[in-house]
Short mmCIF file of C-alpha atoms in Angstrom, two decimals:
data_model
loop_
_atom_site.label_atom_id
_atom_site.label_comp_id
_atom_site.label_asym_id
_atom_site.label_seq_id
_atom_site.Cartn_x
_atom_site.Cartn_y
_atom_site.Cartn_z
CA UNK A 85 58.41 -47.47 37.41
CA UNK A 86 56.31 -50.10 35.70
CA UNK A 87 54.77 -51.18 38.98
CA UNK A 88 54.01 -47.65 39.96
CA UNK A 89 52.43 -46.99 36.59
CA UNK A 90 50.29 -50.09 36.92
CA UNK A 91 49.24 -49.11 40.41
CA UNK A 92 48.43 -45.61 39.24
CA UNK A 93 46.35 -46.94 36.41
CA UNK A 94 44.60 -49.29 38.69
CA UNK A 95 43.85 -46.59 41.22
CA UNK A 96 42.51 -44.44 38.39
CA UNK A 97 39.84 -46.96 37.62
CA UNK A 98 37.59 -45.36 40.20
CA UNK A 99 36.15 -41.85 40.24
CA UNK A 100 38.59 -39.06 40.98
CA UNK A 101 38.12 -36.77 43.95
CA UNK A 102 39.96 -34.03 45.78
CA UNK A 103 41.32 -36.65 48.17
CA UNK A 104 42.29 -39.11 45.42
CA UNK A 105 42.97 -37.10 42.24
CA UNK A 106 44.14 -38.72 39.03
CA UNK A 107 47.77 -38.19 38.01
CA UNK A 108 48.44 -36.44 34.72
CA UNK A 109 49.59 -39.71 33.15
CA UNK A 110 46.28 -41.32 34.02
CA UNK A 111 44.30 -38.51 32.46
CA UNK A 112 46.51 -38.66 29.36
CA UNK A 113 46.03 -42.41 29.13
CA UNK A 114 42.27 -42.08 29.39
CA UNK A 115 42.19 -39.33 26.75
CA UNK A 116 44.34 -41.42 24.47
CA UNK A 117 42.06 -44.41 25.00
CA UNK A 118 38.95 -42.40 24.17
CA UNK A 119 40.57 -40.91 21.07
CA UNK A 120 41.71 -44.33 19.90
CA UNK A 121 38.14 -45.58 20.08
CA UNK A 122 37.19 -43.20 17.23
CA UNK A 123 39.13 -45.32 14.76
CA UNK A 124 39.88 -44.47 11.17
CA UNK A 125 37.82 -41.62 9.68
CA UNK A 126 37.60 -39.63 6.46
CA UNK A 127 38.26 -35.92 7.03
CA UNK A 128 37.59 -33.05 4.61
CA UNK A 129 39.45 -29.78 5.00
CA UNK A 130 41.60 -27.07 3.49
CA UNK A 131 45.38 -27.14 3.59
CA UNK A 132 46.61 -24.17 5.57
CA UNK A 133 50.29 -25.17 5.74
CA UNK A 134 52.61 -27.86 4.32
CA UNK A 135 55.86 -28.72 6.04
CA UNK A 136 58.32 -30.95 4.19
CA UNK A 137 61.63 -31.45 5.93
CA UNK A 138 64.55 -32.25 3.65
CA UNK A 139 65.54 -35.86 3.95
CA UNK A 140 62.59 -36.73 6.18
CA UNK A 141 59.94 -39.22 5.12
CA UNK A 142 57.21 -37.58 7.21
CA UNK A 143 55.19 -34.62 5.96
CA UNK A 144 53.23 -32.37 8.30
CA UNK A 145 50.03 -30.69 7.13
CA UNK A 146 47.84 -28.18 8.90
CA UNK A 147 44.27 -28.99 7.93
CA UNK A 148 41.64 -26.39 8.80
CA UNK A 149 37.89 -26.15 8.55
CA UNK A 150 36.92 -23.67 5.81
CA UNK A 151 33.98 -22.39 7.86
CA UNK A 152 35.50 -22.09 11.33
CA UNK A 153 38.69 -21.15 13.11
CA UNK A 154 39.60 -24.79 13.75
CA UNK A 155 42.61 -26.75 12.57
CA UNK A 156 44.32 -30.09 13.12
CA UNK A 157 47.79 -31.35 12.40
CA UNK A 158 48.04 -34.23 9.94
CA UNK A 159 51.12 -36.41 9.64
CA UNK A 160 51.62 -38.68 6.68
CA UNK A 161 54.34 -40.38 4.71
CA UNK A 162 55.89 -38.52 1.81
CA UNK A 163 55.10 -41.42 -0.51
CA UNK A 164 51.42 -41.35 0.55
CA UNK A 165 51.24 -37.62 -0.19
CA UNK A 166 53.07 -37.90 -3.52
CA UNK A 167 50.82 -40.73 -4.69
CA UNK A 168 47.53 -39.03 -3.72
CA UNK A 169 48.30 -35.33 -4.16
CA UNK A 170 51.67 -34.81 -5.80
CA UNK A 171 51.11 -31.10 -6.55
CA UNK A 172 49.42 -30.19 -3.30
CA UNK A 173 49.57 -26.50 -2.41
CA UNK A 174 48.37 -24.38 0.45
CA UNK A 175 44.70 -23.48 0.12
CA UNK A 176 43.75 -26.69 -1.68
CA UNK A 177 40.88 -28.90 -0.52
CA UNK A 178 41.81 -32.46 0.39
CA UNK A 179 40.21 -35.56 1.86
CA UNK A 180 42.37 -37.71 4.14
CA UNK A 181 41.84 -41.14 5.61
CA UNK A 182 43.34 -40.80 9.06
CA UNK A 183 43.28 -42.03 12.60
CA UNK A 184 43.21 -39.55 15.50
CA UNK A 185 46.14 -39.91 17.88
CA UNK A 186 46.74 -38.22 21.21
CA UNK A 187 50.40 -37.56 22.07
CA UNK A 188 50.55 -37.72 25.83
CA UNK A 189 54.05 -36.28 26.02
CA UNK A 190 52.98 -33.02 24.35
CA UNK A 191 49.28 -33.18 25.15
CA UNK A 192 48.36 -32.64 21.50
CA UNK A 193 45.92 -34.24 19.11
CA UNK A 194 46.81 -34.99 15.51
CA UNK A 195 45.72 -37.16 12.61
CA UNK A 196 47.88 -39.92 11.14
CA UNK A 197 46.88 -40.33 7.50
CA UNK A 198 47.47 -43.33 5.31
CA UNK A 199 45.67 -41.88 2.27
CA UNK A 200 45.46 -38.33 0.93
CA UNK A 201 43.20 -37.26 -1.94
CA UNK A 202 43.11 -33.84 -3.47
CA UNK A 203 39.57 -32.80 -4.29
CA UNK A 204 39.32 -32.29 -8.04
CA UNK A 205 37.25 -29.71 -9.86
CA UNK A 206 34.60 -32.23 -10.82
CA UNK A 207 34.17 -33.39 -7.25
CA UNK A 208 34.04 -29.78 -6.01
CA UNK A 209 31.32 -28.97 -8.51
CA UNK A 210 29.39 -32.08 -7.50
CA UNK A 211 29.59 -31.07 -3.84
CA UNK A 212 28.48 -27.54 -4.66
CA UNK A 213 25.54 -28.84 -6.68
CA UNK A 214 24.48 -31.10 -3.82
CA UNK A 215 24.74 -28.21 -1.37
CA UNK A 216 22.83 -25.98 -3.77
CA UNK A 217 19.92 -28.43 -3.90
CA UNK A 218 19.93 -28.73 -0.12
CA UNK A 219 19.80 -24.97 0.43
CA UNK A 220 17.14 -24.55 -2.25
CA UNK A 221 15.00 -27.23 -0.59
CA UNK A 222 15.26 -25.37 2.72
CA UNK A 223 13.99 -22.16 1.07
CA UNK A 224 17.20 -20.12 1.21
CA UNK A 225 16.80 -19.20 -2.48
CA UNK A 226 13.14 -18.28 -2.23
CA UNK A 227 12.40 -15.00 -4.02
CA UNK A 228 9.51 -14.22 -1.68
CA UNK A 229 11.88 -13.66 1.27
CA UNK A 230 14.32 -11.43 -0.61
CA UNK A 231 14.25 -7.81 0.54
CA UNK A 232 14.59 -4.76 -1.63
CA UNK A 233 17.40 -2.36 -0.65
CA UNK A 234 16.36 1.21 0.16
CA UNK A 235 16.26 3.71 -2.69
CA UNK A 236 18.87 5.95 -1.07
CA UNK A 237 20.77 4.19 1.74
CA UNK A 238 22.11 6.38 4.53
CA UNK A 239 25.20 4.24 5.00
CA UNK A 240 26.53 1.22 3.12
CA UNK A 241 28.51 -1.63 4.59
CA UNK A 242 31.20 -3.07 2.30
CA UNK A 243 32.97 -6.40 2.85
CA UNK A 244 35.87 -6.90 0.46
CA UNK A 245 39.60 -7.50 0.20
CA UNK A 246 42.05 -4.86 1.34
CA UNK A 247 43.10 -2.45 -1.44
CA UNK A 248 41.38 -4.68 -3.98
CA UNK A 249 40.01 -3.71 -7.37
CA UNK A 250 36.55 -4.66 -6.16
CA UNK A 251 36.76 -2.15 -3.30
CA UNK A 252 37.98 0.56 -5.65
CA UNK A 253 35.23 -0.15 -8.18
CA UNK A 254 32.46 -0.04 -5.59
CA UNK A 255 33.66 3.12 -3.85
CA UNK A 256 34.54 5.01 -7.03
CA UNK A 257 31.35 4.25 -8.94
CA UNK A 258 29.08 4.77 -5.93
CA UNK A 259 30.60 8.16 -5.11
CA UNK A 260 30.54 9.17 -8.74
CA UNK A 261 26.81 8.45 -8.85
CA UNK A 262 26.02 9.92 -5.42
CA UNK A 263 28.91 11.95 -3.91
CA UNK A 264 27.35 12.14 -0.42
CA UNK A 265 27.14 8.37 0.06
CA UNK A 266 28.81 6.98 3.20
CA UNK A 267 30.61 3.64 3.50
CA UNK A 268 31.77 1.46 6.35
CA UNK A 269 34.33 -0.85 4.83
CA UNK A 270 35.54 -4.03 6.49
CA UNK A 271 38.56 -5.59 4.79
CA UNK A 272 38.80 -9.38 4.95
CA UNK A 273 40.57 -12.21 3.22
CA UNK A 274 38.49 -13.17 0.19
CA UNK A 275 40.22 -16.48 -0.50
CA UNK A 276 42.23 -18.99 1.39
CA UNK A 277 41.68 -20.76 4.72
CA UNK A 278 40.81 -17.66 6.74
CA UNK A 279 38.34 -16.14 4.28
CA UNK A 280 35.09 -17.63 5.56
CA UNK A 281 35.61 -16.88 9.29
CA UNK A 282 36.65 -13.31 8.56
CA UNK A 283 33.69 -12.73 6.25
CA UNK A 284 31.33 -14.18 8.86
CA UNK A 285 32.71 -11.86 11.54
CA UNK A 286 32.47 -8.82 9.25
CA UNK A 287 28.92 -9.75 8.28
CA UNK A 288 27.95 -10.04 11.94
CA UNK A 289 29.46 -6.65 12.79
CA UNK A 290 27.79 -4.81 9.91
CA UNK A 291 24.43 -6.47 10.44
CA UNK A 292 24.48 -5.34 14.08
CA UNK A 293 25.21 -1.72 13.10
CA UNK A 294 21.85 0.17 13.02
CA UNK A 295 23.28 2.86 10.70
CA UNK A 296 23.95 0.34 7.92
CA UNK A 297 21.07 0.14 5.43
CA UNK A 298 22.58 -2.36 2.98
CA UNK A 299 25.64 -4.64 2.89
CA UNK A 300 27.72 -5.29 -0.23
CA UNK A 301 29.80 -8.45 -0.40
CA UNK A 302 32.34 -7.81 -3.19
CA UNK A 303 35.21 -9.71 -4.75
CA UNK A 304 36.94 -9.66 -8.13
CA UNK A 305 37.04 -12.55 -10.55
CA UNK A 306 38.92 -15.78 -10.08
CA UNK A 307 38.86 -19.52 -10.53
CA UNK A 308 36.37 -21.87 -8.95
CA UNK A 309 38.84 -22.70 -6.17
CA UNK A 310 39.35 -18.99 -5.47
CA UNK A 311 35.61 -18.41 -5.14
CA UNK A 312 34.95 -21.46 -2.95
CA UNK A 313 34.61 -19.39 0.28
CA UNK A 314 31.55 -17.71 -1.21
CA UNK A 315 29.88 -21.08 -1.71
CA UNK A 316 30.44 -22.11 1.89
CA UNK A 317 27.33 -23.39 3.66
CA UNK A 318 27.98 -21.41 6.84
CA UNK A 319 28.36 -18.17 4.86
CA UNK A 320 25.17 -18.84 2.90
CA UNK A 321 23.20 -19.40 6.09
CA UNK A 322 24.70 -16.30 7.69
CA UNK A 323 23.66 -14.18 4.69
CA UNK A 324 20.17 -15.67 4.86
CA UNK A 325 19.92 -14.81 8.57
CA UNK A 326 20.96 -11.17 8.10
CA UNK A 327 18.36 -8.56 8.95
CA UNK A 328 20.07 -6.06 6.62
CA UNK A 329 19.64 -6.53 2.83
CA UNK A 330 22.76 -8.10 1.30
CA UNK A 331 24.03 -7.48 -2.23
CA UNK A 332 26.35 -10.13 -3.65
CA UNK A 333 28.95 -8.89 -6.16
CA UNK A 334 31.31 -11.84 -6.55
CA UNK A 335 33.48 -12.24 -9.63
CA UNK A 336 32.18 -11.66 -13.13
CA UNK A 337 28.88 -12.29 -14.86
CA UNK A 338 29.70 -15.93 -15.53
CA UNK A 339 30.68 -16.61 -11.90
CA UNK A 340 27.82 -17.85 -9.73
CA UNK A 341 28.82 -18.87 -6.19
CA UNK A 342 26.01 -20.07 -3.93
CA UNK A 343 25.93 -16.83 -1.96
CA UNK A 344 24.58 -15.15 -5.13
CA UNK A 345 21.41 -17.24 -4.85
CA UNK A 346 20.96 -16.48 -1.14
CA UNK A 347 21.63 -12.74 -1.27
CA UNK A 348 18.75 -10.32 -1.64
CA UNK A 349 20.29 -8.80 -4.79
CA UNK A 350 22.82 -10.34 -7.16
CA UNK A 351 25.12 -7.94 -8.99
CA UNK A 352 27.11 -9.17 -11.96
CA UNK A 353 30.22 -7.19 -10.93
CA UNK A 354 31.28 -4.84 -8.11
CA UNK A 355 30.65 -1.93 -10.45
CA UNK A 356 27.12 -3.21 -11.06
CA UNK A 357 26.62 -3.45 -7.28
CA UNK A 358 27.44 0.26 -6.91
CA UNK A 359 24.89 1.09 -9.62
CA UNK A 360 22.22 -1.04 -7.96
CA UNK A 361 22.73 0.31 -4.45
CA UNK A 362 22.80 4.09 -5.02
CA UNK A 363 20.90 6.14 -7.60
CA UNK A 364 22.58 8.37 -10.17
CA UNK A 365 22.47 11.96 -8.92
CA UNK A 366 22.53 13.41 -12.43
CA UNK A 367 19.69 11.18 -13.55
CA UNK A 368 17.66 11.90 -10.44
CA UNK A 369 18.13 15.64 -10.87
CA UNK A 370 17.01 15.29 -14.48
CA UNK A 371 13.95 13.33 -13.42
CA UNK A 372 13.15 15.87 -10.70
CA UNK A 373 13.47 18.76 -13.17
CA UNK A 374 11.32 16.88 -15.63
CA UNK A 375 8.72 16.19 -12.96
CA UNK A 376 8.79 19.83 -11.84
CA UNK A 377 8.34 20.97 -15.43
CA UNK A 378 5.40 18.61 -15.90
CA UNK A 379 3.91 19.75 -12.59
CA UNK A 380 4.38 23.41 -13.52
CA UNK A 381 2.78 22.82 -16.90
CA UNK A 382 -0.12 20.91 -15.36
CA UNK A 383 -0.73 23.66 -12.78
CA UNK A 384 -0.47 26.36 -15.45
CA UNK A 385 -2.95 24.52 -17.69
CA UNK A 386 -5.29 24.02 -14.77
CA UNK A 387 -5.15 27.68 -13.76
CA UNK A 388 -5.59 28.78 -17.36
CA UNK A 389 -8.56 26.46 -17.86
CA UNK A 390 -10.22 27.63 -14.65
CA UNK A 391 -9.57 31.28 -15.60
CA UNK A 392 -11.39 30.71 -18.89
CA UNK A 393 -14.25 29.11 -17.04
CA UNK A 394 -14.49 32.07 -14.67
CA UNK A 395 -14.39 34.49 -17.62
CA UNK A 396 -17.14 32.52 -19.34
CA UNK A 397 -19.25 32.61 -16.21
CA UNK A 398 -18.64 36.31 -15.73
CA UNK A 399 -19.62 37.02 -19.34
CA UNK A 400 -23.11 35.61 -18.80
CA UNK A 401 -25.82 38.29 -18.44
CA UNK A 402 -26.85 37.02 -15.04
CA UNK A 403 -23.38 37.74 -13.70
CA UNK A 404 -22.54 40.72 -15.93
CA UNK A 405 -25.68 42.57 -14.67
CA UNK A 406 -27.00 40.67 -11.65
CA UNK A 407 -29.82 43.24 -11.20
CA UNK A 408 -31.32 42.09 -14.51
CA UNK A 409 -32.75 39.05 -12.82
CA UNK A 410 -34.36 41.18 -10.09
CA UNK A 411 -35.63 43.71 -12.63
CA UNK A 412 -37.09 40.97 -14.78
CA UNK A 413 -38.84 39.44 -11.81
CA UNK A 414 -40.10 42.88 -10.74
CA UNK A 415 -41.45 43.49 -14.26
CA UNK A 416 -43.11 40.08 -14.24
CA UNK A 417 -44.65 40.87 -10.87
CA UNK A 418 -45.92 44.28 -12.06
CA UNK A 419 -47.40 42.70 -15.19
CA UNK A 420 -49.12 40.08 -13.08
CA UNK A 421 -50.50 42.75 -10.75
CA UNK A 422 -51.80 44.72 -13.74
CA UNK A 423 -53.40 41.64 -15.17
CA UNK A 424 -54.94 40.90 -11.80
CA UNK A 425 -56.24 44.46 -11.50
CA UNK A 426 -57.72 44.38 -15.01
CA UNK A 427 -59.23 40.99 -14.45
CA UNK A 428 -60.73 42.02 -11.10
CA UNK A 429 -62.06 45.32 -12.52
CA UNK A 430 -63.59 43.53 -15.50
CA UNK A 431 -65.21 40.92 -13.30
CA UNK A 432 -66.56 43.58 -10.92
CA UNK A 433 -67.96 45.59 -13.85
CA UNK A 434 -69.57 42.49 -15.31
CA UNK A 435 -71.03 41.58 -11.95
CA UNK A 436 -72.35 45.14 -11.52
CA UNK A 437 -74.02 44.97 -14.94
CA UNK A 438 -75.52 41.61 -14.11
CA UNK A 439 -76.80 42.96 -10.79
CA UNK A 440 -78.36 46.01 -12.45
CA UNK A 441 -79.99 43.88 -15.14
CA UNK A 442 -81.27 41.46 -12.56
CA UNK A 443 -82.55 44.31 -10.44
CA UNK A 444 -84.31 45.81 -13.48
CA UNK A 445 -85.89 42.48 -14.32
CA UNK A 446 -86.84 42.04 -10.69
CA UNK A 447 -88.38 45.45 -10.55
CA UNK A 448 -90.20 44.84 -13.84
CA UNK A 449 -91.69 41.65 -12.53
CA UNK A 450 -92.34 42.94 -9.03
CA UNK A 451 -96.06 43.23 -7.93
CA UNK A 452 -95.21 46.67 -6.51
CA UNK A 453 -94.46 47.90 -10.02
CA UNK A 454 -97.82 46.62 -11.18
CA UNK A 455 -99.50 48.37 -8.32
CA UNK A 456 -97.69 51.59 -9.22
CA UNK A 457 -99.37 51.47 -12.60
CA UNK A 458 -102.83 51.59 -10.91
CA UNK A 459 -103.61 47.99 -10.41
CA UNK A 460 -104.76 46.44 -7.10
CA UNK A 461 -104.59 43.03 -5.54
CA UNK A 462 -107.79 41.59 -4.11
CA UNK A 463 -107.45 38.96 -1.47
CA UNK A 464 -109.93 37.04 0.53
CA UNK A 465 -109.76 36.93 4.28
CA UNK A 466 -107.64 33.77 4.11
CA UNK A 467 -105.12 35.62 1.94
CA UNK A 468 -106.10 33.90 -1.29
CA UNK A 469 -105.77 36.23 -4.27
CA UNK A 470 -109.07 36.65 -6.08
CA UNK A 471 -108.61 36.21 -9.78
CA UNK A 472 -112.25 35.76 -10.83
CA UNK A 473 -115.64 37.01 -9.59
CA UNK A 474 -116.86 33.53 -9.12
CA UNK A 475 -114.29 32.93 -6.43
CA UNK A 476 -116.23 35.16 -3.92
CA UNK A 477 -119.76 35.27 -2.66
CA UNK A 478 -121.85 38.26 -1.65
CA UNK A 479 -120.99 39.32 1.83
CA UNK A 480 -117.41 37.96 1.76
CA UNK A 481 -114.89 40.36 3.22
CA UNK A 482 -112.10 41.32 0.89
CA UNK A 483 -108.73 42.98 1.23
CA UNK A 484 -107.73 45.30 -1.58
CA UNK A 485 -104.03 46.19 -1.77
CA UNK A 486 -103.08 49.33 -3.63
CA UNK A 487 -99.76 50.95 -4.51
CA UNK A 488 -100.16 53.12 -1.46
CA UNK A 489 -102.25 51.51 1.26
CA UNK A 490 -105.08 48.99 1.17
CA UNK A 491 -108.89 48.86 1.42
CA UNK A 492 -111.25 46.61 3.37
CA UNK A 493 -114.34 45.72 1.34
CA UNK A 494 -117.40 43.50 1.50
CA UNK A 495 -118.87 41.83 -1.57
CA UNK A 496 -122.44 42.98 -2.25
CA UNK A 497 -122.96 41.14 -5.48
CA UNK A 498 -120.92 39.20 -7.92
CA UNK A 499 -121.57 39.44 -11.65
CA UNK A 500 -120.87 36.52 -13.95
CA UNK A 501 -117.59 36.51 -15.71
CA UNK A 502 -119.03 37.19 -19.18
CA UNK A 503 -121.20 40.16 -18.20
CA UNK A 504 -118.34 42.45 -17.54
CA UNK A 505 -120.15 43.98 -14.50
CA UNK A 506 -117.82 44.96 -11.73
CA UNK A 507 -117.92 43.54 -8.36
CA UNK A 508 -119.34 46.03 -5.95
CA UNK A 509 -118.35 46.43 -2.43
CA UNK A 510 -118.79 48.71 0.52
CA UNK A 511 -115.40 49.31 1.97
CA UNK A 512 -113.90 52.03 4.04
CA UNK A 513 -110.64 53.41 2.78
CA UNK A 514 -107.73 52.69 5.01
CA UNK A 515 -104.13 53.65 4.53
CA UNK A 516 -102.04 50.64 5.32
CA UNK A 517 -98.90 50.91 3.28
CA UNK A 518 -96.87 47.82 3.52
#
């Protein structure tokens, strides 16, 4: 058997193929060798199960990851467990110094621990504070990325424990405030080893539901160890990645798991979450009635004010008797026409008087008027008017103009101006009326 095993191991040194496959023992040996190379490691986890057999010195623990559905079996000596964690219970967080071992006979992997430490409250708080700083540095607590839930959500997703006080508080208070509100409740474990994976699955399902407008994550009060699932890093990152606004309602006012800092809204209690998510129907009806009353009063005042303005406009003379404006303009036009007529008549009369006076003066100064009084105009042949006897010589022809006709004369003699003798002339009488 030993020779065959050695030959098998030696033949397994090369690559396996369909013609030369490795035996199961060879594969087991190789797996065991690879696992052994990991050496001693420190492992952090949550105790899911403790198995102490009476009279046996070996204790079996089931250690699981708080954030995933993964677990490993840990074997240790009773004395090692009693010295490091004498009051260890299921659900507690521990740190073990162990070496991975592969059992070829059963094909299982387990951890053999030589030291077990129960994580104390101080160490848990230190870890949470370190994780809190890490998440804050990555921006998971940033207020700028927090979303505001809708004023009246169509449907609310609720993640809480089955038949828990938190579930009752949320449903009762929300329906009391808004009776028509709809819920999709997903019951999960809210503490213990399976809490985080179940909450992650529920969060994924509700976030993928398009009818869900907001998600409430609710749990009643408890100790720090009880609330540890809600400070899990994987849960915090899942809440941050949700497209749907998340309201965290974990514990009481004094409780502050890390998911409170990541959630879009932090409620102090599940009851407070119900008040934050849905409005109060009674209060909204009161506000609507108040707004309607204010609107009615504003419209009434506006109509009343405009009615007074219309009445004031209608009471003005121009609107009470619109024809007054036309009549006034007609009267003004008639008065202007009368003034124009009087002015034109006066100016025509004055012009007529001026013309008559001018005509009278013209007639008074006219030579024809002088001739009508018996005078005559004596002109020489060149047309020069003779004003003195010395201006003509005997024998000069003259033209004598009378009021009616004219005479042609010849000068026979001319007396001096001081003698008073008339100028004589022989002239035939001719009738040449101008």
